[in-house]
């Protein structure tokens, strides 16, 4: 499937071989145990270990992550379960890990736990390739590019080369880009990780995560961690996720095109500052982003004058839900500072572009801005 287009690949990824009178995508398998006589050498033995519905989804995601290559994907109950599986399966007391200090909001919680387990945690911003200075003696480098919510981008190839040269593994959180926008394994990473709650499934109704690796030994570590902690997805969630992948390219294409149009419109508004979108030619990360990203994501971030202005803007929106998360077919936006975990100004807005008609969404934003600053 390596020569197929993204849309063709998305609608066919992970489907089993056609079987007469059977559905093209088999329904979810609800089973805690399977018929099992003799030695447990078959593929399905117990529901915490394996499930046929996971298998189809994992193959599908692997085909999107690295078309035409042999990779292994492991699905999890959430994005944080996937993140934790990589970090806690690879790191031991006395090891050193390098994390971004401007990444996903829950990373500080992981940092506290790693530190409690005796792991040295070093942090640096995504922008400016600041993590390069912290790699000596590290066991693992964690990259989040574009970062959430600030949308900084780093040169993944450059960081991977430096990390591997220093003897460190590299994991890339690819949640914001999805494999339609960026393929970390092709850029040299050892782990491609994502919260599939966001753009991959795209409907805001599933919690899911995944880890994809080329190295079978790393996959075995990650799967052992999943088995030990039981961070498994339900079969219904896995089936819904696979169903949702069929529209991934359609959704991402619309979202990215509208996100760029939104960024261009916001750039013309004097009341908007700190505008970031990697696909905007004037963005500080644009030159790096175009070298490694195929599409630039659905998220635009910007600042309004203060908390009150941001709240008025969000209240005035009619086609945009005031909600957290991103990547869904319905546009969402939030004043990110309300959570207290991100180093952002009080008027910072993270805007996730959905699949609405662009002219309708842009008109709604323009009107809401007019009302917010009146």
Tab-separated table of C-alpha atoms in Angstrom:
chain	number	residue	atom	x	y	z
A	1	UNK	CA	0.000	0.000	0.000
A	2	UNK	CA	3.036	2.302	-0.011
A	3	UNK	CA	2.186	3.803	-3.405
A	4	UNK	CA	-1.449	4.562	-2.613
A	5	UNK	CA	-2.732	8.017	-1.742
A	6	UNK	CA	-3.567	8.964	1.818
A	7	UNK	CA	-7.319	8.796	1.254
A	8	UNK	CA	-7.212	5.365	-0.369
A	9	UNK	CA	-4.948	4.075	2.368
A	10	UNK	CA	-7.157	5.472	5.132
A	11	UNK	CA	-10.359	3.838	3.891
A	12	UNK	CA	-8.720	0.425	3.410
A	13	UNK	CA	-6.180	0.310	6.244
A	14	UNK	CA	-6.299	-2.757	8.439
A	15	UNK	CA	-9.171	-4.499	6.648
A	16	UNK	CA	-8.974	-8.305	6.624
A	17	UNK	CA	-8.959	-10.277	3.390
A	18	UNK	CA	-12.420	-10.384	1.806
A	19	UNK	CA	-14.540	-13.333	2.858
A	20	UNK	CA	-17.774	-14.246	1.136
A	21	UNK	CA	-20.850	-12.952	2.983
A	22	UNK	CA	-18.794	-11.413	5.776
A	23	UNK	CA	-18.593	-7.654	6.516
A	24	UNK	CA	-15.570	-5.788	5.204
A	25	UNK	CA	-14.848	-4.576	8.744
A	26	UNK	CA	-15.810	-7.284	11.257
A	27	UNK	CA	-17.768	-6.125	14.283
A	28	UNK	CA	-16.202	-5.729	17.729
A	29	UNK	CA	-15.256	-8.911	19.548
A	30	UNK	CA	-16.462	-8.842	23.159
A	31	UNK	CA	-14.559	-11.603	24.876
A	32	UNK	CA	-12.692	-11.955	28.142
A	33	UNK	CA	-11.536	-15.453	27.205
A	34	UNK	CA	-11.347	-17.651	24.117
A	35	UNK	CA	-11.663	-21.401	23.534
A	36	UNK	CA	-8.228	-22.674	24.420
A	37	UNK	CA	-7.137	-26.286	24.692
A	38	UNK	CA	-3.613	-27.552	25.092
A	39	UNK	CA	-0.725	-25.124	25.004
A	40	UNK	CA	-1.614	-21.387	24.703
A	41	UNK	CA	0.211	-20.789	21.431
A	42	UNK	CA	-2.555	-19.124	19.391
A	43	UNK	CA	-3.024	-15.405	18.796
A	44	UNK	CA	-5.984	-14.956	21.173
A	45	UNK	CA	-5.967	-16.396	24.656
A	46	UNK	CA	-7.177	-13.819	27.162
A	47	UNK	CA	-8.830	-10.440	26.742
A	48	UNK	CA	-6.205	-8.404	28.578
A	49	UNK	CA	-3.502	-9.654	26.222
A	50	UNK	CA	-4.999	-9.631	22.730
A	51	UNK	CA	-8.269	-9.092	20.902
A	52	UNK	CA	-9.098	-9.470	17.180
A	53	UNK	CA	-10.636	-5.990	17.091
A	54	UNK	CA	-7.397	-4.486	18.398
A	55	UNK	CA	-5.482	-6.437	15.762
A	56	UNK	CA	-7.401	-4.860	12.877
A	57	UNK	CA	-6.999	-1.372	14.354
A	58	UNK	CA	-3.307	-1.835	15.114
A	59	UNK	CA	-2.631	-2.984	11.574
A	60	UNK	CA	-4.561	-0.010	10.220
A	61	UNK	CA	-2.625	2.521	12.276
A	62	UNK	CA	0.665	0.854	11.346
A	63	UNK	CA	-0.181	1.167	7.642
A	64	UNK	CA	-0.775	4.888	8.152
A	65	UNK	CA	2.319	5.452	10.288
A	66	UNK	CA	4.757	3.773	7.897
A	67	UNK	CA	3.211	2.736	4.561
A	68	UNK	CA	4.855	-0.300	3.035
A	69	UNK	CA	7.077	-0.974	6.062
A	70	UNK	CA	7.058	-3.605	8.775
A	71	UNK	CA	6.042	-1.848	11.992
A	72	UNK	CA	4.045	-2.831	15.059
A	73	UNK	CA	1.380	-0.747	16.742
A	74	UNK	CA	0.001	-1.154	20.249
A	75	UNK	CA	-3.291	0.510	21.155
A	76	UNK	CA	-4.160	1.789	24.610
A	77	UNK	CA	-7.126	3.030	26.600
A	78	UNK	CA	-5.994	6.658	26.278
A	79	UNK	CA	-3.201	8.867	25.034
A	80	UNK	CA	-1.733	9.117	28.529
A	81	UNK	CA	-1.671	5.325	28.764
A	82	UNK	CA	0.353	5.249	25.542
A	83	UNK	CA	2.729	7.965	26.756
A	84	UNK	CA	3.193	6.245	30.109
A	85	UNK	CA	3.851	2.887	28.428
A	86	UNK	CA	6.846	4.249	26.541
A	87	UNK	CA	8.326	6.161	29.452
A	88	UNK	CA	7.812	3.575	32.174
A	89	UNK	CA	8.748	0.568	30.034
A	90	UNK	CA	12.070	2.131	29.041
A	91	UNK	CA	13.260	4.042	32.098
A	92	UNK	CA	14.689	2.723	35.358
A	93	UNK	CA	16.038	4.320	38.505
A	94	UNK	CA	19.256	6.135	37.637
A	95	UNK	CA	18.293	6.749	34.014
A	96	UNK	CA	17.880	10.217	32.504
A	97	UNK	CA	15.064	11.397	30.259
A	98	UNK	CA	14.747	14.692	28.373
A	99	UNK	CA	11.201	16.070	28.147
A	100	UNK	CA	9.787	19.266	26.642
A	101	UNK	CA	8.741	21.846	29.219
A	102	UNK	CA	6.035	23.228	26.913
A	103	UNK	CA	4.303	19.970	26.002
A	104	UNK	CA	1.024	18.346	26.917
A	105	UNK	CA	-0.387	19.513	30.228
A	106	UNK	CA	-0.201	16.096	31.924
A	107	UNK	CA	3.540	15.708	31.299
A	108	UNK	CA	4.406	17.445	34.607
A	109	UNK	CA	2.426	14.719	36.393
A	110	UNK	CA	4.512	12.105	34.606
A	111	UNK	CA	7.648	14.022	35.516
A	112	UNK	CA	6.725	13.886	39.206
A	113	UNK	CA	6.217	10.134	39.025
A	114	UNK	CA	9.447	9.533	37.137
A	115	UNK	CA	11.343	11.589	39.679
A	116	UNK	CA	9.736	9.617	42.508
A	117	UNK	CA	10.983	6.436	40.838
A	118	UNK	CA	14.546	7.749	40.739
A	119	UNK	CA	14.691	8.890	37.119
A	120	UNK	CA	16.470	12.168	36.389
A	121	UNK	CA	14.207	14.430	34.329
A	122	UNK	CA	15.639	17.286	32.277
A	123	UNK	CA	13.364	19.725	30.474
A	124	UNK	CA	13.760	22.366	27.783
A	125	UNK	CA	11.450	24.159	25.345
A	126	UNK	CA	10.561	22.669	21.968
A	127	UNK	CA	11.541	25.828	20.089
A	128	UNK	CA	15.160	26.609	19.290
A	129	UNK	CA	16.144	22.936	19.564
A	130	UNK	CA	16.900	23.588	23.220
A	131	UNK	CA	16.684	19.892	24.073
A	132	UNK	CA	19.941	19.313	22.184
A	133	UNK	CA	21.932	20.716	25.078
A	134	UNK	CA	20.527	18.151	27.527
A	135	UNK	CA	21.195	14.862	25.739
A	136	UNK	CA	24.489	13.796	27.312
A	137	UNK	CA	23.932	10.604	29.274
A	138	UNK	CA	20.195	10.480	28.508
A	139	UNK	CA	18.379	7.185	27.943
A	140	UNK	CA	15.373	8.703	26.166
A	141	UNK	CA	14.467	11.936	24.404
A	142	UNK	CA	10.773	12.871	24.276
A	143	UNK	CA	9.776	15.254	21.476
A	144	UNK	CA	6.402	16.933	21.014
A	145	UNK	CA	6.276	18.712	17.664
A	146	UNK	CA	4.178	20.698	17.063
A	147	UNK	CA	3.919	21.353	20.770
A	148	UNK	CA	0.604	21.694	22.534
A	149	UNK	CA	-0.638	24.354	23.026
A	150	UNK	CA	2.105	26.734	21.845
A	151	UNK	CA	2.620	25.113	18.410
A	152	UNK	CA	6.394	25.344	18.377
A	153	UNK	CA	8.183	23.011	15.984
A	154	UNK	CA	11.639	21.466	16.200
A	155	UNK	CA	13.751	19.730	13.557
A	156	UNK	CA	12.966	16.112	14.408
A	157	UNK	CA	15.668	14.665	12.119
A	158	UNK	CA	18.294	16.845	13.761
A	159	UNK	CA	17.251	15.922	17.286
A	160	UNK	CA	16.999	12.234	16.425
A	161	UNK	CA	20.493	12.204	14.954
A	162	UNK	CA	21.921	13.921	18.019
A	163	UNK	CA	20.035	11.688	20.439
A	164	UNK	CA	21.050	8.484	18.694
A	165	UNK	CA	24.608	9.752	18.603
A	166	UNK	CA	24.416	10.161	22.370
A	167	UNK	CA	22.964	6.676	22.819
A	168	UNK	CA	19.391	7.756	23.522
A	169	UNK	CA	16.115	6.458	22.146
A	170	UNK	CA	13.647	8.969	20.712
A	171	UNK	CA	9.874	9.126	21.104
A	172	UNK	CA	7.750	11.669	19.244
A	173	UNK	CA	4.294	12.680	20.394
A	174	UNK	CA	2.569	13.087	17.042
A	175	UNK	CA	-0.919	13.793	18.378
A	176	UNK	CA	-1.406	17.172	16.774
A	177	UNK	CA	-0.135	16.239	13.309
A	178	UNK	CA	-1.460	12.641	12.993
A	179	UNK	CA	0.258	10.322	10.466
A	180	UNK	CA	-1.549	12.217	7.704
A	181	UNK	CA	0.490	15.278	8.604
A	182	UNK	CA	3.783	13.857	9.845
A	183	UNK	CA	5.438	10.440	10.135
A	184	UNK	CA	7.949	10.368	13.000
A	185	UNK	CA	9.308	6.912	12.158
A	186	UNK	CA	10.284	8.156	8.693
A	187	UNK	CA	12.107	11.003	10.441
A	188	UNK	CA	14.127	8.473	12.441
A	189	UNK	CA	12.213	8.225	15.723
A	190	UNK	CA	12.051	4.944	17.620
A	191	UNK	CA	8.514	5.498	18.896
A	192	UNK	CA	5.592	7.329	17.313
A	193	UNK	CA	3.028	8.063	20.017
A	194	UNK	CA	-0.369	9.721	19.872
A	195	UNK	CA	-3.558	10.378	21.725
A	196	UNK	CA	-6.080	9.058	19.217
A	197	UNK	CA	-8.785	10.764	21.237
A	198	UNK	CA	-7.933	13.782	19.107
A	199	UNK	CA	-7.570	13.972	15.327
A	200	UNK	CA	-7.100	10.287	14.582
A	201	UNK	CA	-10.650	9.351	15.582
A	202	UNK	CA	-11.920	12.904	15.208
A	203	UNK	CA	-15.411	12.793	16.709
A	204	UNK	CA	-14.763	13.569	20.368
A	205	UNK	CA	-16.416	10.347	21.548
A	206	UNK	CA	-13.515	7.911	22.043
A	207	UNK	CA	-10.569	7.831	24.460
A	208	UNK	CA	-7.679	5.972	22.820
A	209	UNK	CA	-3.929	6.084	22.278
A	210	UNK	CA	-1.260	4.192	20.386
A	211	UNK	CA	2.464	3.517	20.132
A	212	UNK	CA	4.098	2.408	16.872
A	213	UNK	CA	7.649	1.023	16.617
A	214	UNK	CA	9.873	-0.608	14.017
A	215	UNK	CA	11.916	-2.502	16.619
A	216	UNK	CA	10.163	-5.666	17.827
A	217	UNK	CA	12.017	-5.503	21.136
A	218	UNK	CA	10.632	-2.058	21.874
A	219	UNK	CA	7.167	-3.222	20.900
A	220	UNK	CA	7.493	-6.155	23.289
A	221	UNK	CA	8.426	-3.770	26.117
A	222	UNK	CA	5.423	-1.567	25.393
A	223	UNK	CA	3.013	-4.495	25.140
A	224	UNK	CA	4.308	-6.008	28.347
A	225	UNK	CA	3.607	-2.703	30.085
A	226	UNK	CA	0.075	-2.677	28.684
A	227	UNK	CA	-0.466	-6.200	30.005
A	228	UNK	CA	0.959	-5.424	33.439
A	229	UNK	CA	-1.095	-2.270	34.045
A	230	UNK	CA	-4.157	-3.367	32.073
A	231	UNK	CA	-4.415	-0.113	30.115
A	232	UNK	CA	-6.406	-1.774	27.342
A	233	UNK	CA	-9.056	-0.231	25.077
A	234	UNK	CA	-12.533	-1.678	24.998
A	235	UNK	CA	-13.430	-3.576	21.811
A	236	UNK	CA	-16.226	-1.125	20.991
A	237	UNK	CA	-13.856	1.832	21.237
A	238	UNK	CA	-11.311	0.028	19.063
A	239	UNK	CA	-13.945	-0.782	16.444
A	240	UNK	CA	-15.273	2.795	16.426
A	241	UNK	CA	-11.718	4.089	16.065
A	242	UNK	CA	-11.070	1.851	13.061
A	243	UNK	CA	-14.360	2.956	11.520
A	244	UNK	CA	-13.361	6.587	12.072
A	245	UNK	CA	-9.984	6.184	10.347
A	246	UNK	CA	-11.779	5.847	7.011
A	247	UNK	CA	-12.503	9.581	7.013
A	248	UNK	CA	-9.133	10.658	8.428
A	249	UNK	CA	-7.759	12.102	5.203
A	250	UNK	CA	-11.041	13.849	4.373
A	251	UNK	CA	-11.261	15.398	7.824
A	252	UNK	CA	-7.633	16.457	8.041
A	253	UNK	CA	-7.616	17.993	4.561
A	254	UNK	CA	-10.634	20.180	5.384
A	255	UNK	CA	-9.389	21.050	8.846
A	256	UNK	CA	-5.899	22.024	7.716
A	257	UNK	CA	-7.170	24.145	4.834
A	258	UNK	CA	-9.606	25.984	7.085
A	259	UNK	CA	-7.020	26.346	9.852
A	260	UNK	CA	-4.695	28.117	7.423
A	261	UNK	CA	-7.544	30.367	6.280
A	262	UNK	CA	-8.356	31.150	9.903
A	263	UNK	CA	-4.717	31.965	10.689
A	264	UNK	CA	-4.562	34.268	7.652
A	265	UNK	CA	-7.734	36.052	8.794
A	266	UNK	CA	-6.517	36.402	12.376
A	267	UNK	CA	-3.203	37.824	11.149
A	268	UNK	CA	-5.143	40.821	9.840
A	269	UNK	CA	-6.785	41.596	13.185
A	270	UNK	CA	-4.958	44.162	15.280
A	271	UNK	CA	-6.461	42.836	18.522
A	272	UNK	CA	-4.872	39.406	17.921
A	273	UNK	CA	-1.275	38.882	19.047
A	274	UNK	CA	1.007	35.871	19.457
A	275	UNK	CA	-0.583	34.093	16.504
A	276	UNK	CA	0.877	30.644	15.805
A	277	UNK	CA	0.143	28.147	13.047
A	278	UNK	CA	3.021	26.103	11.556
A	279	UNK	CA	1.548	26.288	8.045
A	280	UNK	CA	1.441	30.089	7.995
A	281	UNK	CA	4.443	31.360	5.995
A	282	UNK	CA	5.077	34.105	8.548
A	283	UNK	CA	5.137	31.656	11.494
A	284	UNK	CA	8.540	31.314	13.213
A	285	UNK	CA	8.395	27.529	12.756
A	286	UNK	CA	7.301	27.524	9.119
A	287	UNK	CA	10.725	26.849	7.579
A	288	UNK	CA	11.234	23.812	9.804
A	289	UNK	CA	7.661	22.592	9.507
A	290	UNK	CA	7.658	22.464	5.704
A	291	UNK	CA	10.740	20.209	5.747
A	292	UNK	CA	9.108	17.496	7.841
A	293	UNK	CA	5.334	17.984	7.845
A	294	UNK	CA	2.992	17.056	5.023
A	295	UNK	CA	0.042	18.902	6.592
A	296	UNK	CA	0.086	21.351	9.477
A	297	UNK	CA	-2.758	20.354	11.751
A	298	UNK	CA	-6.110	21.697	12.851
A	299	UNK	CA	-4.989	23.882	15.762
A	300	UNK	CA	-4.374	27.631	15.720
A	301	UNK	CA	-3.288	29.491	18.852
A	302	UNK	CA	-3.366	33.215	19.569
A	303	UNK	CA	-3.680	35.771	22.331
A	304	UNK	CA	-6.306	38.368	23.100
A	305	UNK	CA	-5.777	41.324	25.396
A	306	UNK	CA	-6.728	39.645	28.659
A	307	UNK	CA	-8.852	36.989	30.303
A	308	UNK	CA	-12.056	38.977	30.017
A	309	UNK	CA	-11.637	39.636	26.294
A	310	UNK	CA	-10.924	35.953	25.648
A	311	UNK	CA	-13.992	34.917	27.633
A	312	UNK	CA	-16.198	37.365	25.728
A	313	UNK	CA	-14.846	36.013	22.448
A	314	UNK	CA	-15.560	32.412	23.416
A	315	UNK	CA	-19.042	33.276	24.681
A	316	UNK	CA	-19.868	35.049	21.422
A	317	UNK	CA	-18.978	32.103	19.181
A	318	UNK	CA	-22.001	30.245	17.812
A	319	UNK	CA	-20.404	27.496	15.695
A	320	UNK	CA	-17.579	26.678	18.104
A	321	UNK	CA	-17.889	24.728	21.347
A	322	UNK	CA	-16.054	26.018	24.412
A	323	UNK	CA	-14.384	22.721	25.204
A	324	UNK	CA	-10.984	21.179	25.742
A	325	UNK	CA	-9.285	18.660	23.423
A	326	UNK	CA	-8.831	19.194	19.696
A	327	UNK	CA	-8.947	17.527	16.301
A	328	UNK	CA	-12.693	16.905	16.163
A	329	UNK	CA	-15.148	17.497	13.329
A	330	UNK	CA	-16.827	20.206	15.403
A	331	UNK	CA	-14.666	23.242	16.066
A	332	UNK	CA	-13.704	23.861	19.672
A	333	UNK	CA	-11.834	26.625	21.441
A	334	UNK	CA	-10.829	27.405	24.981
A	335	UNK	CA	-8.973	29.874	27.118
A	336	UNK	CA	-6.127	27.567	27.891
A	337	UNK	CA	-5.078	29.360	31.078
A	338	UNK	CA	-8.192	28.153	32.887
A	339	UNK	CA	-6.469	24.841	33.606
A	340	UNK	CA	-3.478	26.432	35.281
A	341	UNK	CA	-0.900	23.968	33.945
A	342	UNK	CA	0.366	25.738	30.825
A	343	UNK	CA	2.726	28.709	30.847
A	344	UNK	CA	0.453	30.872	28.705
A	345	UNK	CA	-1.044	34.356	29.125
A	346	UNK	CA	-4.547	34.702	30.546
A	347	UNK	CA	-5.875	35.717	27.129
A	348	UNK	CA	-4.331	32.740	25.286
A	349	UNK	CA	-6.826	30.861	23.078
A	350	UNK	CA	-6.315	27.405	21.598
A	351	UNK	CA	-8.645	27.021	18.629
A	352	UNK	CA	-9.284	23.621	17.051
A	353	UNK	CA	-10.730	23.892	13.560
A	354	UNK	CA	-13.437	21.401	12.643
A	355	UNK	CA	-15.081	20.366	9.391
A	356	UNK	CA	-17.591	23.199	9.087
A	357	UNK	CA	-17.822	25.188	5.867
A	358	UNK	CA	-14.858	27.576	6.020
A	359	UNK	CA	-16.862	30.700	5.190
A	360	UNK	CA	-19.348	29.963	7.982
A	361	UNK	CA	-16.632	29.366	10.566
A	362	UNK	CA	-14.578	32.420	9.589
A	363	UNK	CA	-17.675	34.636	9.677
A	364	UNK	CA	-18.485	33.339	13.163
A	365	UNK	CA	-14.965	34.098	14.390
A	366	UNK	CA	-14.916	37.582	12.863
A	367	UNK	CA	-18.275	38.422	14.435
A	368	UNK	CA	-17.228	37.059	17.827
A	369	UNK	CA	-14.030	39.088	17.768
A	370	UNK	CA	-15.981	42.219	16.913
A	371	UNK	CA	-18.261	41.625	19.886
A	372	UNK	CA	-15.407	40.772	22.243
A	373	UNK	CA	-13.462	43.986	21.630
A	374	UNK	CA	-16.406	46.369	21.200
